[in-house]
Each structure stands twice: as structure tokens, then as C-alpha cells.
Amino acid sequence: MRSGLETRFRTQLIIMIHAGTQANLHVLKKNSAKASRQVVFYSL
């Protein structure tokens, strides 16, 4: 039987990971043009 504290911690962790993923996706979209140019440059 899982304790309530563990369940709450796990839920909090999932929320943090999800929020971090959303923030990273936003930054990636914002920098996608610059990043794709860098990728093309590095792959030459």
C-alpha cells in the first residue's frame, strides 16, 4: 500500500517534469530557426 506522501510527491514530480517539458518545447520552438541553421552548419 502506497503512502499518501509518496503519491503526492510522485504527482508533484510528474507536474514539474511536465511543466519543464512544456517550457523546453516553447524555447525549442522559439530557437528552432537558429538551431536548424546551427545543425546544418555542424553537419557540413
mmCIF file of C-alpha atoms in Angstrom:
data_model
loop_
_atom_site.group_PDB
_atom_site.id
_atom_site.type_symbol
_atom_site.label_atom_id
_atom_site.label_comp_id
_atom_site.label_asym_id
_atom_site.label_seq_id
_atom_site.Cartn_x
_atom_site.Cartn_y
_atom_site.Cartn_z
ATOM 1 C CA MET A 1 0.000 0.000 0.000
ATOM 2 C CA ARG A 2 1.472 3.308 -1.082
ATOM 3 C CA SER A 3 1.627 6.142 1.399
ATOM 4 C CA GLY A 4 -0.193 9.399 0.684
ATOM 5 C CA LEU A 5 3.050 11.341 0.947
ATOM 6 C CA GLU A 6 4.722 9.205 -1.727
ATOM 7 C CA THR A 7 1.708 9.591 -4.016
ATOM 8 C CA ARG A 8 1.702 13.359 -3.535
ATOM 9 C CA PHE A 9 5.452 13.567 -4.146
ATOM 10 C CA ARG A 10 5.160 11.484 -7.301
ATOM 11 C CA THR A 11 2.299 13.656 -8.576
ATOM 12 C CA GLN A 12 4.341 16.785 -7.829
ATOM 13 C CA LEU A 13 7.310 15.310 -9.688
ATOM 14 C CA ILE A 14 5.191 14.487 -12.733
ATOM 15 C CA ILE A 15 3.769 18.025 -12.747
ATOM 16 C CA MET A 16 7.285 19.504 -12.523
ATOM 17 C CA ILE A 17 8.555 17.292 -15.345
ATOM 18 C CA HIS A 18 5.535 18.156 -17.487
ATOM 19 C CA ALA A 19 5.965 21.882 -16.842
ATOM 20 C CA GLY A 20 9.680 21.639 -17.627
ATOM 21 C CA THR A 21 8.934 19.785 -20.852
ATOM 22 C CA GLN A 22 6.429 22.443 -21.910
ATOM 23 C CA ALA A 23 8.949 25.203 -21.171
ATOM 24 C CA ASN A 24 11.658 23.377 -23.129
ATOM 25 C CA LEU A 25 9.310 22.898 -26.081
ATOM 26 C CA HIS A 26 8.495 26.616 -26.041
ATOM 27 C CA VAL A 27 12.191 27.507 -26.071
ATOM 28 C CA LEU A 28 12.877 24.964 -28.801
ATOM 29 C CA LYS A 29 10.129 26.415 -30.977
ATOM 30 C CA LYS A 30 11.445 29.936 -30.381
ATOM 31 C CA ASN A 31 15.005 28.921 -31.259
ATOM 32 C CA SER A 32 14.146 26.340 -33.929
ATOM 33 C CA ALA A 33 15.246 28.500 -36.870
ATOM 34 C CA LYS A 34 18.567 29.375 -35.259
ATOM 35 C CA ALA A 35 19.091 25.800 -34.074
ATOM 36 C CA SER A 36 18.343 24.325 -37.507
ATOM 37 C CA ARG A 37 20.898 26.667 -39.078
ATOM 38 C CA GLN A 38 23.459 25.514 -36.494
ATOM 39 C CA VAL A 39 22.631 21.870 -37.190
ATOM 40 C CA VAL A 40 23.119 22.426 -40.924
ATOM 41 C CA PHE A 41 26.406 24.212 -40.210
ATOM 42 C CA TYR A 42 27.700 21.471 -37.897
ATOM 43 C CA SER A 43 26.670 18.682 -40.266
ATOM 44 C CA LEU A 44 28.687 20.135 -43.176
#
